[in-house]
Coordinates of C-alpha atoms in Angstrom, one line a residue:
X20 CA 137.6 73.6 85.4
X21 CA 135.6 74.6 88.4
X22 CA 136.5 71.4 90.2
X23 CA 140.2 72.0 89.4
X24 CA 140.0 75.5 90.6
X25 CA 138.3 74.6 93.9
X26 CA 140.7 71.8 94.7
X27 CA 143.8 72.4 96.8
X28 CA 144.6 75.0 99.3
X29 CA 143.2 78.5 99.2
X30 CA 146.6 79.9 98.3
X31 CA 146.7 77.5 95.3
X32 CA 143.2 78.6 94.3
X33 CA 144.1 82.3 94.6
X34 CA 147.3 81.8 92.6
X35 CA 145.3 80.0 89.9
X36 CA 142.7 82.8 89.7
X37 CA 145.3 85.4 89.4
X38 CA 146.4 84.1 86.0
X39 CA 143.8 85.6 83.6
X40 CA 142.7 83.6 80.6
X41 CA 143.8 80.3 82.0
X42 CA 141.1 79.4 84.4
X43 CA 138.5 82.2 84.7
X44 CA 135.2 81.0 86.1
X45 CA 131.9 82.1 84.8
X46 CA 129.4 82.7 87.5
X47 CA 125.7 83.7 87.2
X48 CA 124.3 86.9 88.6
X49 CA 121.3 86.8 90.9
X50 CA 120.2 90.3 89.9
X51 CA 121.0 93.4 88.0
X52 CA 124.4 95.0 89.0
X53 CA 124.8 97.9 86.6
X54 CA 128.1 97.4 84.8
X55 CA 126.2 96.9 81.5
X56 CA 126.1 100.7 81.4
X57 CA 129.8 100.8 80.7
X58 CA 129.3 101.3 76.9
X59 CA 127.0 104.2 77.6
X60 CA 129.6 105.7 80.0
X61 CA 132.3 105.4 77.4
X62 CA 130.1 107.0 74.8
X63 CA 129.2 109.9 77.0
X64 CA 132.9 110.4 78.0
X65 CA 134.1 110.2 74.4
X66 CA 131.4 112.7 73.3
X67 CA 132.3 115.1 76.0
X68 CA 136.0 114.9 75.2
X69 CA 135.5 115.1 71.5
X70 CA 137.4 113.3 68.7
X71 CA 140.3 114.2 66.5
X72 CA 141.1 112.9 63.0
X73 CA 144.0 113.8 60.8
X74 CA 144.1 113.4 57.0
X75 CA 147.2 113.7 54.8
X76 CA 146.5 114.5 51.2
X77 CA 149.4 113.5 48.9
X78 CA 149.3 114.2 45.2
X79 CA 150.6 116.5 42.5
X80 CA 149.5 120.1 42.3
X81 CA 146.2 120.6 40.5
X82 CA 144.6 117.2 41.2
X83 CA 141.8 118.7 43.3
X84 CA 142.9 117.8 46.8
X85 CA 141.4 120.9 48.5
X86 CA 138.2 120.6 46.5
X87 CA 137.7 117.0 47.5
X88 CA 138.2 117.9 51.2
X89 CA 135.6 120.6 50.9
X90 CA 133.2 118.2 49.3
X91 CA 133.9 115.4 51.8
X92 CA 133.0 117.5 54.9
X93 CA 130.4 119.7 53.1
X94 CA 132.1 122.9 54.0
X95 CA 134.6 125.4 52.6
X96 CA 138.1 125.2 54.2
X97 CA 140.2 128.3 54.0
X98 CA 143.4 128.0 52.1
X99 CA 145.4 129.5 49.2
X100 CA 145.8 127.7 45.9
X101 CA 149.3 126.3 45.4
X102 CA 151.5 127.2 42.3
X103 CA 153.8 125.0 40.3
X104 CA 156.8 127.0 41.1
X105 CA 157.7 125.6 44.5
X106 CA 161.4 124.9 44.9
X107 CA 160.7 121.9 47.1
X108 CA 157.9 119.9 48.8
X109 CA 156.4 121.6 51.7
X110 CA 153.7 120.3 54.1
X111 CA 150.9 122.7 55.0
X112 CA 148.8 121.8 58.1
X113 CA 145.5 123.4 59.0
X114 CA 143.3 122.4 62.0
X115 CA 139.5 123.0 62.1
X116 CA 136.9 122.4 64.8
X117 CA 133.8 120.8 63.3
X118 CA 130.4 120.1 65.0
X119 CA 127.8 117.7 63.9
X120 CA 124.8 117.1 66.1
X121 CA 126.4 116.9 69.6
X122 CA 129.7 115.4 68.4
X123 CA 132.8 117.6 68.1
X124 CA 135.6 116.7 65.7
X125 CA 139.0 118.4 65.6
X126 CA 140.0 117.8 62.0
X127 CA 143.5 118.4 60.7
X128 CA 144.2 118.4 57.0
X129 CA 147.8 118.3 55.8
X130 CA 148.5 118.9 52.2
X131 CA 151.7 118.5 50.2
X132 CA 152.5 121.7 48.5
X133 CA 154.7 121.4 45.4
X134 CA 154.7 117.6 45.3
X135 CA 155.8 116.4 41.9
X136 CA 156.5 119.9 40.5
X137 CA 160.3 119.6 40.6
X138 CA 162.5 118.4 37.8
X139 CA 164.4 116.1 40.1
X140 CA 161.7 114.2 42.0
X141 CA 164.1 111.7 43.7
X142 CA 163.7 113.1 47.2
X143 CA 160.1 114.3 47.0
X144 CA 158.9 111.7 49.6
X145 CA 161.5 112.7 52.3
X146 CA 159.6 115.8 53.7
X147 CA 156.4 113.6 54.0
X148 CA 158.2 110.8 55.8
X149 CA 160.0 113.3 58.1
X150 CA 156.7 115.0 58.9
X151 CA 154.9 111.7 59.8
X152 CA 157.9 110.7 62.0
X153 CA 157.9 114.0 63.7
X154 CA 154.3 113.5 64.8
X155 CA 155.1 110.0 66.1
X156 CA 158.2 111.4 67.9
X157 CA 156.1 114.2 69.5
X158 CA 153.6 111.6 70.8
X159 CA 156.4 109.4 72.1
X160 CA 158.0 112.2 74.0
X161 CA 154.7 113.0 75.6
X162 CA 154.3 109.4 76.6
X163 CA 157.8 109.3 78.1
X164 CA 157.2 112.3 80.3
X165 CA 156.9 111.9 84.1
X166 CA 153.7 113.9 84.2
X167 CA 151.7 112.9 81.1
X168 CA 148.6 114.7 79.9
X169 CA 147.6 112.5 77.1
X170 CA 143.9 113.1 77.7
X171 CA 144.3 116.7 76.8
X172 CA 147.2 116.2 74.3
X173 CA 146.4 117.1 70.7
X174 CA 147.1 114.0 68.8
X175 CA 148.7 115.1 65.5
X176 CA 149.5 111.6 64.2
X177 CA 148.3 111.0 60.6
X178 CA 145.3 108.6 60.7
X179 CA 144.7 108.4 56.9
X180 CA 146.6 109.2 53.8
X181 CA 144.6 109.9 50.7
X182 CA 147.0 109.4 47.8
X183 CA 145.7 111.2 44.7
X184 CA 146.6 109.4 41.5
X185 CA 146.5 111.4 38.2
X186 CA 143.9 110.0 35.8
X187 CA 146.4 109.1 33.0
X188 CA 144.6 105.8 32.2
X189 CA 148.0 104.1 31.7
X190 CA 149.9 103.2 34.8
X191 CA 151.3 104.6 38.0
X192 CA 154.2 107.0 37.9
X193 CA 157.5 106.0 39.4
X194 CA 157.1 108.9 41.9
X195 CA 153.8 107.4 43.1
X196 CA 155.2 103.9 43.6
X197 CA 158.3 105.1 45.4
X198 CA 156.3 107.4 47.7
X199 CA 153.7 104.9 48.6
X200 CA 156.3 102.3 49.3
X201 CA 158.1 104.6 51.7
X202 CA 154.8 105.5 53.4
X203 CA 153.0 102.2 53.7
X204 CA 154.7 101.2 57.0
X205 CA 154.0 104.6 58.5
X206 CA 150.4 105.5 57.6
X207 CA 147.1 104.1 56.3
X208 CA 147.2 104.7 52.6
X209 CA 143.9 104.9 50.7
X210 CA 144.6 105.4 46.9
X211 CA 142.1 107.4 45.0
X212 CA 142.0 108.3 41.3
X213 CA 141.4 112.1 41.2
X214 CA 139.3 113.8 38.6
X215 CA 138.1 110.5 37.3
X216 CA 135.7 112.1 34.9
X217 CA 138.7 112.8 32.7
X218 CA 138.7 109.2 31.4
X219 CA 135.9 107.0 30.1
X220 CA 134.3 104.1 32.1
X221 CA 136.0 101.4 30.2
X222 CA 139.4 103.1 30.6
X223 CA 138.7 103.7 34.3
X224 CA 138.0 100.0 34.9
X225 CA 141.3 99.0 33.2
X226 CA 143.2 101.7 35.0
X227 CA 141.9 100.4 38.4
X228 CA 143.1 96.9 37.5
X229 CA 146.4 98.2 36.4
X230 CA 147.0 100.2 39.6
X231 CA 146.1 97.2 41.8
X232 CA 148.4 94.9 39.9
X233 CA 151.3 97.4 40.1
X234 CA 150.8 97.9 43.8
X235 CA 150.8 94.2 44.5
X236 CA 153.8 93.5 42.2
X237 CA 155.8 96.3 44.0
X238 CA 154.8 95.2 47.5
X239 CA 153.0 98.3 48.4
X240 CA 150.7 97.7 51.4
X241 CA 147.6 99.9 51.2
X242 CA 144.9 100.1 53.9
X243 CA 142.3 97.3 53.8
X244 CA 139.0 98.0 55.3
X245 CA 138.6 95.5 58.3
X246 CA 136.4 92.5 57.8
X247 CA 136.8 90.9 61.3
X248 CA 133.7 92.8 62.7
X249 CA 130.5 91.0 61.5
X250 CA 128.5 94.3 61.5
X251 CA 130.7 95.8 58.8
X252 CA 132.4 92.7 57.3
X253 CA 130.1 92.5 54.3
X254 CA 130.3 96.2 53.2
X255 CA 134.0 96.5 53.9
X256 CA 134.7 93.3 51.9
X257 CA 132.8 94.7 49.0
X258 CA 134.5 98.1 49.2
X259 CA 138.0 96.5 49.3
X260 CA 137.3 95.3 45.8
X261 CA 136.5 98.8 44.6
X262 CA 139.9 100.2 45.6
X263 CA 141.3 102.5 44.3
X264 CA 138.2 104.8 44.5
X265 CA 137.6 107.0 41.4
X266 CA 136.3 110.3 42.8
X267 CA 135.2 113.7 41.6
X268 CA 135.0 116.8 43.9
X269 CA 132.8 119.8 43.6
X270 CA 131.3 122.4 45.9
X271 CA 129.0 123.8 43.3
X272 CA 125.4 122.8 43.6
X273 CA 123.2 122.5 40.5
X274 CA 119.5 121.8 40.3
X275 CA 118.9 118.4 38.8
X276 CA 115.3 117.5 38.6
X277 CA 113.7 118.8 41.8
X278 CA 116.8 118.6 44.0
X279 CA 120.0 120.6 44.4
X280 CA 123.0 118.3 44.1
X281 CA 126.7 118.8 44.0
X282 CA 127.8 118.4 40.4
X283 CA 130.1 119.6 37.7
X284 CA 128.6 121.1 34.6
X285 CA 130.3 120.4 31.3
X286 CA 129.2 121.3 27.7
X287 CA 128.4 117.7 27.1
X288 CA 126.5 117.1 30.3
X289 CA 126.5 117.0 34.1
X290 CA 128.5 114.8 36.4
X291 CA 126.9 114.2 39.8
X292 CA 129.3 113.9 42.6
X293 CA 127.0 111.8 44.9
X294 CA 125.7 109.6 42.1
X295 CA 127.4 106.2 42.4
X296 CA 127.0 105.6 38.7
X297 CA 129.2 108.5 38.0
X298 CA 132.0 108.1 40.6
X299 CA 133.0 106.5 43.9
X300 CA 132.7 109.6 46.0
X301 CA 129.9 108.2 48.1
X302 CA 131.9 105.0 48.7
X303 CA 134.9 107.0 49.8
X304 CA 132.9 109.1 52.2
X305 CA 131.1 106.1 53.6
X306 CA 134.3 104.1 54.2
X307 CA 136.5 106.9 55.4
X308 CA 134.1 108.8 57.7
X309 CA 131.0 106.9 58.5
X310 CA 132.2 103.3 58.9
X311 CA 136.0 103.1 59.5
X312 CA 137.1 106.3 61.0
X313 CA 137.7 104.7 64.4
X314 CA 139.5 101.8 62.9
X315 CA 141.8 104.1 61.0
X316 CA 142.6 105.8 64.4
X317 CA 143.1 102.4 66.0
X318 CA 145.4 101.1 63.2
X319 CA 147.5 104.3 63.4
X320 CA 148.1 103.7 67.2
X321 CA 148.3 99.9 67.4
X322 CA 150.2 99.3 64.1
X323 CA 152.1 102.3 62.7
X324 CA 152.9 104.1 66.0
X325 CA 153.8 100.9 67.8
X326 CA 156.2 100.0 65.0
X327 CA 157.9 103.4 65.3
X328 CA 157.9 103.2 69.1
X329 CA 159.4 99.7 69.2
X330 CA 162.2 100.7 66.7
X331 CA 162.9 103.8 68.7
X332 CA 163.1 102.1 72.1
X333 CA 165.2 99.3 70.6
X334 CA 167.6 102.0 69.3
X335 CA 167.8 103.4 72.9
X336 CA 168.7 99.9 74.2
X337 CA 165.4 98.9 75.8
X338 CA 164.2 95.3 75.6
X339 CA 161.3 93.3 77.0
X340 CA 163.4 90.4 78.3
X341 CA 167.0 89.8 79.1
X342 CA 169.0 86.9 77.6
X343 CA 167.6 84.6 80.4
X344 CA 164.0 85.4 79.2
X345 CA 163.3 87.3 82.4
X346 CA 161.6 90.7 82.5
X347 CA 163.9 93.5 81.8
X348 CA 164.3 96.1 84.6
X349 CA 164.0 99.7 83.5
X350 CA 166.6 100.7 86.1
X351 CA 169.0 98.1 85.0
X352 CA 168.4 99.1 81.4
X353 CA 169.0 102.7 82.3
X354 CA 172.2 101.9 84.2
X355 CA 173.5 99.6 81.5
X356 CA 172.8 102.3 78.8
X357 CA 174.3 105.0 81.0
X358 CA 177.5 102.9 81.6
X359 CA 177.6 102.1 77.9
X360 CA 177.3 105.8 77.1
X361 CA 180.0 106.7 79.6
X362 CA 182.2 104.0 78.2
X363 CA 181.7 105.3 74.7
X364 CA 182.2 108.9 75.9
X365 CA 185.5 107.9 77.6
X366 CA 186.5 106.0 74.5
X367 CA 185.8 109.0 72.3
X368 CA 187.6 111.2 74.7
X369 CA 190.6 109.0 74.6
X370 CA 190.5 108.8 70.8
X371 CA 190.2 112.6 70.7
X372 CA 193.1 113.0 73.1
X373 CA 195.3 110.6 71.1
X374 CA 194.2 112.3 67.9
X375 CA 195.1 115.7 69.5
X376 CA 198.5 114.4 70.6
X377 CA 199.1 112.9 67.2
X378 CA 198.1 116.1 65.4
X379 CA 200.4 118.1 67.8
X380 CA 203.2 115.8 67.0
X381 CA 202.5 116.1 63.3
X382 CA 202.4 119.9 63.7
X383 CA 205.6 119.9 65.6
X384 CA 207.3 117.8 62.9
X385 CA 205.9 120.1 60.3
X386 CA 207.2 123.1 62.2
X387 CA 210.7 121.5 62.7
X388 CA 210.8 120.6 59.0
X389 CA 209.8 124.1 58.1
X390 CA 212.4 125.5 60.6
X391 CA 215.1 123.2 59.1
X392 CA 214.2 124.3 55.6
X393 CA 214.3 127.9 56.7
X394 CA 217.8 127.5 58.3
X395 CA 219.0 125.8 55.1
X396 CA 217.6 128.6 53.0
X397 CA 219.2 131.1 55.3
X398 CA 222.5 129.4 55.0
X399 CA 222.2 129.2 51.3
X400 CA 221.4 132.9 51.1
X401 CA 224.2 133.8 53.5
X402 CA 226.7 131.9 51.5
X403 CA 225.4 133.4 48.3
X404 CA 225.7 136.8 49.9
X405 CA 229.2 136.1 51.0
X406 CA 230.1 135.0 47.5
X407 CA 228.6 138.0 46.0
X408 CA 230.3 140.2 48.5
X409 CA 233.7 138.6 47.8
X410 CA 233.1 139.0 44.0
X411 CA 232.3 142.7 44.6
X412 CA 235.3 143.2 46.7
X413 CA 237.5 141.5 44.1
X414 CA 236.0 143.6 41.4
X415 CA 236.4 146.7 43.5
X416 CA 240.1 145.9 44.1
X417 CA 240.6 145.3 40.4
X418 CA 239.0 148.6 39.7
X419 CA 241.1 150.3 42.3
X420 CA 244.2 148.7 40.7
X421 CA 243.1 149.9 37.3
X422 CA 242.5 153.4 38.7
X423 CA 245.9 153.5 40.4
X424 CA 247.6 152.3 37.2
X425 CA 245.7 154.8 35.2
X426 CA 246.8 157.6 37.6
X427 CA 250.4 156.5 37.3
X428 CA 250.3 156.4 33.6
X429 CA 248.6 159.8 33.6
X430 CA 251.3 161.2 35.9
X431 CA 254.0 159.8 33.7
X432 CA 252.4 161.1 30.6
X433 CA 252.1 164.6 32.1
X434 CA 255.8 164.4 33.3
X435 CA 256.9 163.4 29.8
X436 CA 254.8 166.1 28.2
X437 CA 256.2 168.8 30.6
X438 CA 259.8 167.6 29.9
X439 CA 259.1 167.6 26.2
X440 CA 257.7 171.1 26.3
X441 CA 260.8 172.3 28.2
X442 CA 263.2 170.7 25.8
X443 CA 261.4 172.1 22.8
X444 CA 261.5 175.7 24.3
X445 CA 265.3 175.5 24.9
X446 CA 266.0 174.4 21.3
X447 CA 263.9 177.2 20.0
X448 CA 265.9 179.8 22.0
X449 CA 269.2 178.3 20.8
X450 CA 268.1 178.5 17.1
X451 CA 267.0 182.1 17.6
X452 CA 270.4 183.0 19.1
X453 CA 272.3 181.3 16.3
X454 CA 270.2 183.2 13.7
X455 CA 271.0 186.4 15.4
X456 CA 274.7 185.8 15.5
X457 CA 274.8 184.4 12.0
X458 CA 272.6 186.4 9.6
X459 CA 273.5 184.1 6.7
X460 CA 271.5 181.4 8.2
X461 CA 268.4 183.3 7.4
X462 CA 268.9 183.1 3.6
X463 CA 269.2 179.5 3.7

């Protein structure tokens, strides 16, 4: 390779060297240079900046999520106990600054309040998915800024999801399967059996096998401890076989022998939290904090966040290469997307204009039809009014005729009565005169 690199003109040699990974030459050093201190520099810089780690605790109310967090970090985190009366699932986030030796850790614990307490659990996973996506979106928006401050940005992306499984001893609930299936592409899921002292050792072993089988059959991808690093390959490979971890949490210290240990006191005996014969708490702490914390952070960035970022940028129209397999220009992508947006805007504007014109025409037609109906109704009422008026006039005329006829008959009757009374009076006078002249008429 050296002969090939040295052959030809200097320009060819320079062009060959500029392609990394295809012809890099290894040359010996004649003395100490100093770049072997880079790891120390990185360590010092990382220690001075501090670290952050974010844990999401998913599980039903009462499975001991807060107690386990207190036990894991050997402290007492402040928080209020959740009730079973929550109307929906809410995510409660608390951030703490921890210090161990000279290493600072900004720890964020996110708990799901009210998870599994509703009668209808169909959408219980949605607030969790939305919260995780919101943290990805916030980081992506920070990356897309012109002036980025990622070195001081508080990374709120979830690095590990401890999924608490109820110690039923039978199988996973449908809620657990659906939720883990929705989360496995967004976060590193570590399933744990909470309050594992509630079931016996034989039942616990069968329960673990049952859980693993159901996860595989339903295609749920849980976090696997990495085995590519030789220094941790053996322990991580062994611990992968112990998943899900059966844990017990307790902040109460009891004197066992000559030592004070975290334990839970029962009437039938004592369960030691840090005794590997009693539970897998030590394994969980070893794998989560002491061995694989950095890998969890790396997996979150390189796998889950990159998947979200890629899908988001593809939705925005960005691509790595054009149809000719050439690098895609950001300016060209922006212009193409802008033109596409303007075209869609004009199309929508034209559609809205046509829709507006159509609705105006429809409204005009409706108004004309209503006006026509109103005129027809007016004509009908007018004709009806005229007919009623004519009937009333005819009736009035008939009544007037009857009144006139009645008056005429009354006048005639009065005339006849007056004539009759006059005739009767004259006949009476005549009889009286005859009686007076002829007295013999009286005897008759």
